[in-house]
Short mmCIF file of C-alpha atoms and ligand atoms in Angstrom, two decimals:
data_model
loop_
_atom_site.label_atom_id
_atom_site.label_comp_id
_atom_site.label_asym_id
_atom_site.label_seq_id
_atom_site.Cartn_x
_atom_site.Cartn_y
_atom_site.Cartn_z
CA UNK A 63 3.61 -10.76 30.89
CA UNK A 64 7.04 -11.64 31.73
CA UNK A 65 9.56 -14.65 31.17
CA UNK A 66 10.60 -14.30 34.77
CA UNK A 67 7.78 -14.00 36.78
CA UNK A 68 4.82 -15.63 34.63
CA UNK A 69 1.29 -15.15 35.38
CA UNK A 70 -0.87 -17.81 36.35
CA UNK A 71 -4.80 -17.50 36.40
CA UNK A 72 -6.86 -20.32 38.81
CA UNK A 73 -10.30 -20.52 38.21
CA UNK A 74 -12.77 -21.97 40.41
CA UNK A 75 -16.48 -21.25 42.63
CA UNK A 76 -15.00 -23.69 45.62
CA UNK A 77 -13.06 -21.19 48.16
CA UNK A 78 -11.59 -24.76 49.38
CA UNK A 79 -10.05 -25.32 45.59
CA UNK A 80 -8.77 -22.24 45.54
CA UNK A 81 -7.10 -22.68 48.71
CA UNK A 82 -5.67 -25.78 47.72
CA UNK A 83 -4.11 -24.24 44.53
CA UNK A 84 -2.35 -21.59 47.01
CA UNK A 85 -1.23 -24.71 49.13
CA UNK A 86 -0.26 -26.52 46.75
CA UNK A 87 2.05 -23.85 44.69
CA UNK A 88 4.46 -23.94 47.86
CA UNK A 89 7.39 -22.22 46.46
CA UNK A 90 6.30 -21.82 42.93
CA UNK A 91 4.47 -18.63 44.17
CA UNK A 92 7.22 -16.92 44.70
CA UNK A 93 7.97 -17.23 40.79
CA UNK A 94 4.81 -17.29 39.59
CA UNK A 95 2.22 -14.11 39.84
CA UNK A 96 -0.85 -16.14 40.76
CA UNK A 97 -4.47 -15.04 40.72
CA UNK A 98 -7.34 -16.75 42.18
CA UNK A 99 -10.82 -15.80 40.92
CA UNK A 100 -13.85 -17.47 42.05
CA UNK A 101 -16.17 -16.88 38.92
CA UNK A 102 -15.75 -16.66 35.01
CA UNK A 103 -16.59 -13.55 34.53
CA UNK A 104 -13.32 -12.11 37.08
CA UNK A 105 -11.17 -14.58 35.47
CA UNK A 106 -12.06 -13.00 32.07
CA UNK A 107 -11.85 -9.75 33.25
CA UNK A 108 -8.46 -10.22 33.84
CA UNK A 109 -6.96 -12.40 30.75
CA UNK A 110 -8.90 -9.48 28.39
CA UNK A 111 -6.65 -7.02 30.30
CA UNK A 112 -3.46 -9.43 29.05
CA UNK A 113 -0.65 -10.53 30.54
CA UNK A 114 -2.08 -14.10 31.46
CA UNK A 115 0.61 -17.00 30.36
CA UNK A 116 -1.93 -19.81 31.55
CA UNK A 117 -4.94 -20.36 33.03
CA UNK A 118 -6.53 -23.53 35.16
CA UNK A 119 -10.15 -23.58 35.05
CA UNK A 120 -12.42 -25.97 36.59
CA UNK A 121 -15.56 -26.66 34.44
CA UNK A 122 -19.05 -26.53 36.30
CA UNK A 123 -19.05 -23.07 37.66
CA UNK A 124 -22.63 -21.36 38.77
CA UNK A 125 -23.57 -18.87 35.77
CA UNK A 126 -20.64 -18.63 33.18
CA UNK A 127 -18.62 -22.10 33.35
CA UNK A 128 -15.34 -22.89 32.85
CA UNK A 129 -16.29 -23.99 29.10
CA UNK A 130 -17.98 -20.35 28.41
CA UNK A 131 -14.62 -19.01 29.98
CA UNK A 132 -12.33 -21.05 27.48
CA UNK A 133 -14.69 -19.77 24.55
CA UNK A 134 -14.55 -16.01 25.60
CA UNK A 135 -10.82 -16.04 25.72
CA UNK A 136 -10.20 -18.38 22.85
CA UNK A 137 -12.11 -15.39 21.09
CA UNK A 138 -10.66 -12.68 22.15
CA UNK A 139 -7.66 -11.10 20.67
CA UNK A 140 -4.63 -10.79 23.54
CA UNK A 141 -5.41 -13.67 25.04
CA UNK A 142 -6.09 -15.87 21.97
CA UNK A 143 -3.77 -18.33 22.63
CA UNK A 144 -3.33 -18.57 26.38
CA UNK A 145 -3.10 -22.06 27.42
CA UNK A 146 -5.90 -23.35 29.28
CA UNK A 147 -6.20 -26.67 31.49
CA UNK A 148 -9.50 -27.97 32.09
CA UNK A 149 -10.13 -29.69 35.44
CA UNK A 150 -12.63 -32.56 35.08
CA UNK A 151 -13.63 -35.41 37.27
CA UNK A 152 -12.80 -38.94 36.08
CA UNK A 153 -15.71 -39.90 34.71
CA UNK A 154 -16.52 -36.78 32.17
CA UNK A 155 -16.25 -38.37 28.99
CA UNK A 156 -18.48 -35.85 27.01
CA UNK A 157 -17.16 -32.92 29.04
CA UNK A 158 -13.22 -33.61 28.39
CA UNK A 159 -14.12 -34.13 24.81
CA UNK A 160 -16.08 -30.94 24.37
CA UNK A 161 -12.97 -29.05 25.96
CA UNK A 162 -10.84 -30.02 23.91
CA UNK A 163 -13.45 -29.42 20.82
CA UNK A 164 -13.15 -25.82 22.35
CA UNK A 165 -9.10 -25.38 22.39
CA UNK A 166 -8.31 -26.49 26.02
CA UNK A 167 -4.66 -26.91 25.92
CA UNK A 168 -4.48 -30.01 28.67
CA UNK A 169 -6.60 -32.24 30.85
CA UNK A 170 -6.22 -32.38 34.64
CA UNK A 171 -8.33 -34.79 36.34
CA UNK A 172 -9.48 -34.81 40.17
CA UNK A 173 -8.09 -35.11 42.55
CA UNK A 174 -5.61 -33.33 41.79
CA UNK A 175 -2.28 -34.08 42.26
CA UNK A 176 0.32 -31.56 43.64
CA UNK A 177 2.83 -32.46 41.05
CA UNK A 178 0.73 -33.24 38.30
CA UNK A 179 -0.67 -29.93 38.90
CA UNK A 180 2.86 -28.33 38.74
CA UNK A 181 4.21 -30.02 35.70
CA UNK A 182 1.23 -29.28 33.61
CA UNK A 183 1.35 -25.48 34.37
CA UNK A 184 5.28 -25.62 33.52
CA UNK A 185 4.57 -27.36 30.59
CA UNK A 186 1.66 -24.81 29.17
CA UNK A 187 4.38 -21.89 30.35
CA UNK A 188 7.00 -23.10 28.13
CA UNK A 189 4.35 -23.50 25.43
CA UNK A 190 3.07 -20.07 26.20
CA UNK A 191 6.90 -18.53 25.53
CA UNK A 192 7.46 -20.44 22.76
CA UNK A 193 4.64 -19.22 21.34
CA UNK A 194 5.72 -15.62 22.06
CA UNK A 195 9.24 -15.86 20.81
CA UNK A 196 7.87 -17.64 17.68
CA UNK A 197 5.44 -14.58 17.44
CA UNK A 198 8.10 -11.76 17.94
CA UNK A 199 10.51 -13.67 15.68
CA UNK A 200 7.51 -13.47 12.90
CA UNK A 201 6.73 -9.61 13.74
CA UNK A 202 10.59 -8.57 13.29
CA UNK A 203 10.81 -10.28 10.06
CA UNK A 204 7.67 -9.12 8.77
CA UNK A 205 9.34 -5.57 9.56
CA UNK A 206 12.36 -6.16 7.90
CA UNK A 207 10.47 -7.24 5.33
CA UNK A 208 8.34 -4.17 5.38
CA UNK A 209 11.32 -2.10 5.72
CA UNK A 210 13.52 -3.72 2.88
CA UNK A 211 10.12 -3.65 0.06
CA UNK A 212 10.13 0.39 1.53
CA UNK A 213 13.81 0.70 0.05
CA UNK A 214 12.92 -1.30 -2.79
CA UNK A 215 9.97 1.14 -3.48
CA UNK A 216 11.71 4.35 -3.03
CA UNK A 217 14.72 3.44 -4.65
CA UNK A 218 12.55 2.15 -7.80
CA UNK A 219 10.65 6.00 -7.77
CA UNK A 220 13.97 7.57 -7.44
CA UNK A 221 14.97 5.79 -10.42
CA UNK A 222 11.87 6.93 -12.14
CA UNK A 223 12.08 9.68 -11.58
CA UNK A 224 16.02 10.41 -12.29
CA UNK A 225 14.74 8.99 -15.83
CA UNK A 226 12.86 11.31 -16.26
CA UNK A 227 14.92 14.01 -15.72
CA UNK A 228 17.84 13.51 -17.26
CA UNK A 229 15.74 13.56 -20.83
CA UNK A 230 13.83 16.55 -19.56
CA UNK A 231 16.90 18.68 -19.02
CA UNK A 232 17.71 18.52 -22.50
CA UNK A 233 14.67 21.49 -23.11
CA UNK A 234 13.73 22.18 -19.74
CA UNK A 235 16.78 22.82 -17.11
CA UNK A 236 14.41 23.12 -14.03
CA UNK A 237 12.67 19.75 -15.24
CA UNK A 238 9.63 21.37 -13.83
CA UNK A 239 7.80 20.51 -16.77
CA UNK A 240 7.30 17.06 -15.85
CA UNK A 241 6.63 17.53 -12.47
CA UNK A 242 3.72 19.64 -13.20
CA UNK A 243 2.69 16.61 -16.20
CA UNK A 244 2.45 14.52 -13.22
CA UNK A 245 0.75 16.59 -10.49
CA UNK A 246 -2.11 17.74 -12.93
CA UNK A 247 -2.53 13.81 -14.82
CA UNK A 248 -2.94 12.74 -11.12
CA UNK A 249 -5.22 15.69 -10.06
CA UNK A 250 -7.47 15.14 -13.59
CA UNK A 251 -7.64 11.47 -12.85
CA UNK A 252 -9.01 12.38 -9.09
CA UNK A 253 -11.36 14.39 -10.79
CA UNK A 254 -12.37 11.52 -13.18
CA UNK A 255 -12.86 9.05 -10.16
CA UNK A 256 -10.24 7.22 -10.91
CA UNK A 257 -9.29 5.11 -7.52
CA UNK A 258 -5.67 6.26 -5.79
CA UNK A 259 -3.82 3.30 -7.37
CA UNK A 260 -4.36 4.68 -10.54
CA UNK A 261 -3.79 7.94 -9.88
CA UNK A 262 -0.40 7.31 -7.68
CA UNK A 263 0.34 5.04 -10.84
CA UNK A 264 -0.36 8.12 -13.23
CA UNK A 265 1.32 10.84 -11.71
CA UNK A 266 4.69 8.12 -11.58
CA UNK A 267 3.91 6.90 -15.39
CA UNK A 268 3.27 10.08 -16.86
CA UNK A 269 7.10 11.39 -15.91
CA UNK A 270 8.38 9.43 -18.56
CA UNK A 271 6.01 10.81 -21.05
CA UNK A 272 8.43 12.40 -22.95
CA UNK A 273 11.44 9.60 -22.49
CA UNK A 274 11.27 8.89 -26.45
CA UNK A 275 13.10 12.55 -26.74
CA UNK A 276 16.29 11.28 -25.98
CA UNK A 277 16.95 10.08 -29.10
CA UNK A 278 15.51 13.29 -30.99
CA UNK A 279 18.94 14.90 -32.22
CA UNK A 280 19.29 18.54 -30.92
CA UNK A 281 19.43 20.54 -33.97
CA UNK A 282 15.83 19.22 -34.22
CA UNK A 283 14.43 19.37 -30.44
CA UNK A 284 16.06 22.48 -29.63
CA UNK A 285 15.42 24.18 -32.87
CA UNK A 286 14.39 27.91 -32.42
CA UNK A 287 11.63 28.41 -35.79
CA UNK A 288 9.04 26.45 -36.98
CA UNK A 289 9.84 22.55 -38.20
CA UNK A 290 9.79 21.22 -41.41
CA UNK A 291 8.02 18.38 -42.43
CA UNK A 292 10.98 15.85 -42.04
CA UNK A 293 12.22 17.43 -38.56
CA UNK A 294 8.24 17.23 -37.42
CA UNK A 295 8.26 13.36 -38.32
CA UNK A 296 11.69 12.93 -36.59
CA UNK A 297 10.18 14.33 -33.35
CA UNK A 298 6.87 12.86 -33.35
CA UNK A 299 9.12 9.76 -33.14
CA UNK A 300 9.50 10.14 -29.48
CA UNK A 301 6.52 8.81 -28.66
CA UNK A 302 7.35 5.14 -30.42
CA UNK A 303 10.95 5.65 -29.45
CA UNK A 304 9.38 6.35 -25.64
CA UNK A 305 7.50 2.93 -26.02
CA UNK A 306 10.10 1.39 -26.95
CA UNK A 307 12.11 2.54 -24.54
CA UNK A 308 9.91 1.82 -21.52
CA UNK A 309 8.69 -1.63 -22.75
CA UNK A 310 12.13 -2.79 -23.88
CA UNK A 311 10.71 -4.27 -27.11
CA UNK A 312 10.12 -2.65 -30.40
CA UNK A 313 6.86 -0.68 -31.22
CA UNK A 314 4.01 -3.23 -32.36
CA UNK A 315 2.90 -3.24 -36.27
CA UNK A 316 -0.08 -0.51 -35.80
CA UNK A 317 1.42 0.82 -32.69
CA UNK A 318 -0.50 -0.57 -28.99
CA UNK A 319 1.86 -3.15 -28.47
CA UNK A 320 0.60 -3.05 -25.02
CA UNK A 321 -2.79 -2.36 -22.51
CA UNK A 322 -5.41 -1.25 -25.16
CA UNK A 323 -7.24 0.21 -22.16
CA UNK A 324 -4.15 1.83 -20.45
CA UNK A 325 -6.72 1.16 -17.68
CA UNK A 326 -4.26 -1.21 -15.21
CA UNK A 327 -7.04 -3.68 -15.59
CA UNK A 328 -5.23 -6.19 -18.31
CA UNK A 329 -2.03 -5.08 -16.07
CA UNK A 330 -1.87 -8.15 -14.01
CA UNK A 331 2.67 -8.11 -13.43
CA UNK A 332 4.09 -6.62 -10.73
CA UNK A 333 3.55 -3.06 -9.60
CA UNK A 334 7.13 -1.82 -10.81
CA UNK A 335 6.18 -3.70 -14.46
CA UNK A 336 2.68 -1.72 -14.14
CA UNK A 337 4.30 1.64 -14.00
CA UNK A 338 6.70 0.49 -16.90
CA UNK A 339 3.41 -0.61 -19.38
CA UNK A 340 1.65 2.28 -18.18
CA UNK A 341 4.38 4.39 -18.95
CA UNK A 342 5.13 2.77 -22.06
CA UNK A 343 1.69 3.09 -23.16
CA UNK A 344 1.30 7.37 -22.18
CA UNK A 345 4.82 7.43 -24.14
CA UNK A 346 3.51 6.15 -26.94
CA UNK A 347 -0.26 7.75 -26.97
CA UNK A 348 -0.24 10.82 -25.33
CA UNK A 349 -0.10 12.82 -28.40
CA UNK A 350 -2.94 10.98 -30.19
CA UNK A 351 -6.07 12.90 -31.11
CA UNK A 352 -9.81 12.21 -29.64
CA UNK A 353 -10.78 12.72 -33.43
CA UNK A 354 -8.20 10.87 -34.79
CA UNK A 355 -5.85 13.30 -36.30
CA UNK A 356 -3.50 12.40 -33.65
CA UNK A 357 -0.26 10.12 -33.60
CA UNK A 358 1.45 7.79 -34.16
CA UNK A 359 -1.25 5.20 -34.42
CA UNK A 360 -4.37 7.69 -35.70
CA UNK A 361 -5.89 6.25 -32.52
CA UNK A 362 -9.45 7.56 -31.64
CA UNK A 363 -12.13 8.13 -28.96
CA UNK A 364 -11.59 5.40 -26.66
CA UNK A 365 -9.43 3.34 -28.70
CA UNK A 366 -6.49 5.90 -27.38
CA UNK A 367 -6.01 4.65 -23.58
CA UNK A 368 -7.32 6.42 -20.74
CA UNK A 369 -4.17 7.32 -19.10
CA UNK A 370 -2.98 8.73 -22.62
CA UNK A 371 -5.99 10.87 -22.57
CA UNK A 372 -5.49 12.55 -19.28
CA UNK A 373 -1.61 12.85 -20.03
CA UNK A 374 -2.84 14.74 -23.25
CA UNK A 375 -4.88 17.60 -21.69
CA UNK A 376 -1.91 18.00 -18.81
CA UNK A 377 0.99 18.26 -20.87
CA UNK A 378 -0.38 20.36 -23.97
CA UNK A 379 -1.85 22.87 -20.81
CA UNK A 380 1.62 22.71 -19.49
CA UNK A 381 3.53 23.42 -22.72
CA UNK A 382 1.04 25.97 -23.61
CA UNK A 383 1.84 27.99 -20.64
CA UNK A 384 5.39 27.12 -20.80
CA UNK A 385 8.22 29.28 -22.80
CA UNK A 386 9.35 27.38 -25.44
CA UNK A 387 12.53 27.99 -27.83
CA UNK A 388 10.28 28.55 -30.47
CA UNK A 389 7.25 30.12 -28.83
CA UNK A 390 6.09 32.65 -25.60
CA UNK A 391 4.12 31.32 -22.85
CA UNK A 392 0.73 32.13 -22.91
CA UNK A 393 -1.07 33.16 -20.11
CA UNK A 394 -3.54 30.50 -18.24
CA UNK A 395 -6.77 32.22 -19.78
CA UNK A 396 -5.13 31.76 -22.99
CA UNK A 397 -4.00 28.34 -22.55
CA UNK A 398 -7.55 27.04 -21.41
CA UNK A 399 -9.24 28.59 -24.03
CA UNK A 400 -7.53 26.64 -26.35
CA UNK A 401 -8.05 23.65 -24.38
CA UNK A 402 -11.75 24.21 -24.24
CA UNK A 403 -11.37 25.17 -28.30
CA UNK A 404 -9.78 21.38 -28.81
CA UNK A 405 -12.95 19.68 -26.84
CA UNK A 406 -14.03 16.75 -28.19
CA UNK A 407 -11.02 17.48 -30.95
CA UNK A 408 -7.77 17.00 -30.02
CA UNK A 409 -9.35 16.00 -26.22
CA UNK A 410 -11.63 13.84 -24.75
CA UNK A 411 -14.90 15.64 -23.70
CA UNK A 412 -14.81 14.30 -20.08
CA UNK A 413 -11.15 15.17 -19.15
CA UNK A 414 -11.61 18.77 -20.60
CA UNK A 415 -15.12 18.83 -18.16
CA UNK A 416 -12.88 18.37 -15.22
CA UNK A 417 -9.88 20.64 -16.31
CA UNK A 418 -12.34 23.31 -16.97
CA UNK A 419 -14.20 22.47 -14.00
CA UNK A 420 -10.52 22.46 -11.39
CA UNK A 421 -7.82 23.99 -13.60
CA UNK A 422 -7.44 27.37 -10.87
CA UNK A 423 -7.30 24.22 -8.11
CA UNK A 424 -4.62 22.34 -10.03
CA UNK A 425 -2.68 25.29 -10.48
CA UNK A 426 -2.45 26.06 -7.25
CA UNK A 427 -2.08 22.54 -5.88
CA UNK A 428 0.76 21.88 -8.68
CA UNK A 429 2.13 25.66 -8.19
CA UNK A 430 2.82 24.46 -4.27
CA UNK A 431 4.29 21.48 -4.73
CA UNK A 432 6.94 22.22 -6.77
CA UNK A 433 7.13 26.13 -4.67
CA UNK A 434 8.30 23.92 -1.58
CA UNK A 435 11.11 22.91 -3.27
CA UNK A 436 10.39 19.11 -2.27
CA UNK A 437 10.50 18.02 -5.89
CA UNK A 438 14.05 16.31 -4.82
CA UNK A 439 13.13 14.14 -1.95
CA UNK A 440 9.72 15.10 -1.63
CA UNK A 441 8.13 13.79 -5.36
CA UNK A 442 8.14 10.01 -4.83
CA UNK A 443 8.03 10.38 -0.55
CA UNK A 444 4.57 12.24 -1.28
CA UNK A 445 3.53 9.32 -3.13
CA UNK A 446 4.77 6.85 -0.91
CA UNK A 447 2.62 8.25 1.67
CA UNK A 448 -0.26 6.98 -1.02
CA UNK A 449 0.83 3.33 -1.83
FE1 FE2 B 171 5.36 14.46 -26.14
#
């Protein structure tokens, strides 16, 4: 198809019509790209292909009519909106009616005038254009639009995920620990069936687990020994302080101030509010206990939120195989025994099934990610390629 040299499609059984059409163009052939096809079924051959900008049909044709050619290309998807004149004779009532009924774009009645023929088919080419500059105006917007939610979306993960590090960096300079937080709560929510949404949503959320440490004061966070009672209290305040932080209103009276479920199903805001709640609500539960010895709340079962749950198995496994300044890393048989020691304890019964089940698969997926060194630009472009 092409502004300058449009191409016109005449339809018609009679050799003499056709004829007639060619006589009639006169000059106009030498700007139009004319076709002349003697049934339907060539006619439609050739609009399916594309490239058509209008077509003049006459009605009765032997086997597929001119009516059976309007519907066919009114239904197909290139040539959708092709204008189409109908030639009828005078007296067709019914038949002009039933073309328009079927999206003829104009009415040309025999005889046909040279003319009348001329300035209809100019008329349904400018239509036609229109049409297509309306259509690529619509498609580059809808790309910028695209383009500018992309930006949006990247730049809102970036800040995510900067968040995240900055508080990490206070006991963990490689920040690793979060990463690997994320990559296994997203891996342990695959294995839990969880749909991608959730799990993209997870592994984004659960960065911020630990936000509420930013306020912990470092003679207490980075203490070497053992804490007492008062420093323990102070630092199990991160998790309110986290809430707090990530829903930008104080903790509720008996802690949940927010998405009981922590399932994204009461999580009806926008998808950069989503991953705030969410957040807000692993901050705030991920160190609560399946038995109920947990806190802050003394949440338990499936009171604590789901996303809390899985956040609880990845972190403690991460921190258990993680040096500490006041403890060794233990090895990853260590660490999963004591996971599979806190089953249906500390943890939910069917997140520990499918840690036990994939931990040597997380490990490895986790242990590449973070080994290609794409944590930088490569965390929130991995799961951009899921959203
Ligand atoms: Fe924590």
């Amino acid at each position: 198809m092409s502004q300058s040299r449009p191409t016109v499609l005449f339809v018609d059984d009679e050799i003499n019509m056709l004829d007639m059409f060619k006589r009639m163009l006169g000059s106009e052939a030498n700007d139009w790209d004319a076709h002349f096809c003697s049934s339907a079924d060539e006619a439609l051959g050739i609009a399916l292909a594309g490239g058509v900008d209008t077509v003049v049909s006459d009605i009765r044709m032997p086997e597929k009519d001119g009516f059976d050619l309007l519907a066919a290309i009114r239904e197909s998807g290139p040539s959708v909106r092709v204008p189409f004149i109908i030639l009828t004779g005078g007296g067709d009532q019914a038949l002009r009616c039933k073309a328009l009924e079927l999206g003829a774009t104009d009415l040309l009645t025999k005889p046909i005038g040279r003319d009348d023929l001329l300035v209809r088919i100019r008329t349904a080419l400018r239509m036609k254009f229109q049409a297509d500059d309306q259509e690529r105006t619509i498609h580059k917007l809808s790309s910028q639009v695209e383009h500018r939610t992309m930006e949006l979306e990247n730049a809102r993960r970036e800040t995510v995920w900067r968040l995240a590090k900055t508080c990490e960096f206070r006991d963990d300079e490689t920040g690793n620990h979060i990463v690997r937080v994320a990559c296994n709560s997203r891996f342990i929510a695959r294995g839990l069936g969880m749909d991608e949404v959730f799990c993209d949503l997870i592994m984004q959320a659960s960065a911020l687990h630990d936000i509420g440490k930013i306020g912990i004061p470092d003679r207490v966070l980075l203490k070497p020994g053992p804490l007492d009672p008062e420093e323990r209290t102070i630092v199990q305040s991160h998790t309110t302080m986290g809430y707090e932080i990530l829903s930008g209103r104080p903790q509720a009276a008996g802690g949940l101030g927010m998405d009981p479920l922590g399932s994204l199903g009461s999580l009806e805001t926008g998808r950069q509010f989503r991953i705030l709640q969410l957040a807000a609500t692993i901050a705030e539960c991920h160190h609560e206990r399946w038995d109920g010895l947990g806190y802050p709340n003394g949440l338990s079962g499936e009171a604590i939120p789901l996303a809390a749950r899985i956040v609880a198995v990845a972190d403690v496994y991460d921190a258990l195989i993680s040096e500490r300044p006041y403890k060794r890393a233990l090895s990853v048989d260590e660490a999963v025994e004591i996971i599979a020691g806190e089953n249906g304890r500390q943890f939910e019964p069917a997140v520990v099934r499918v840690f036990l089940r994939g931990y040597r698969e997380m490990n490895a997926e986790t242990d590449e990610y973070i080994g290609s060194g794409s944590m930088e630009t490569g965390f929130y472009d991995t799961l951009g390629s899921i959203s």
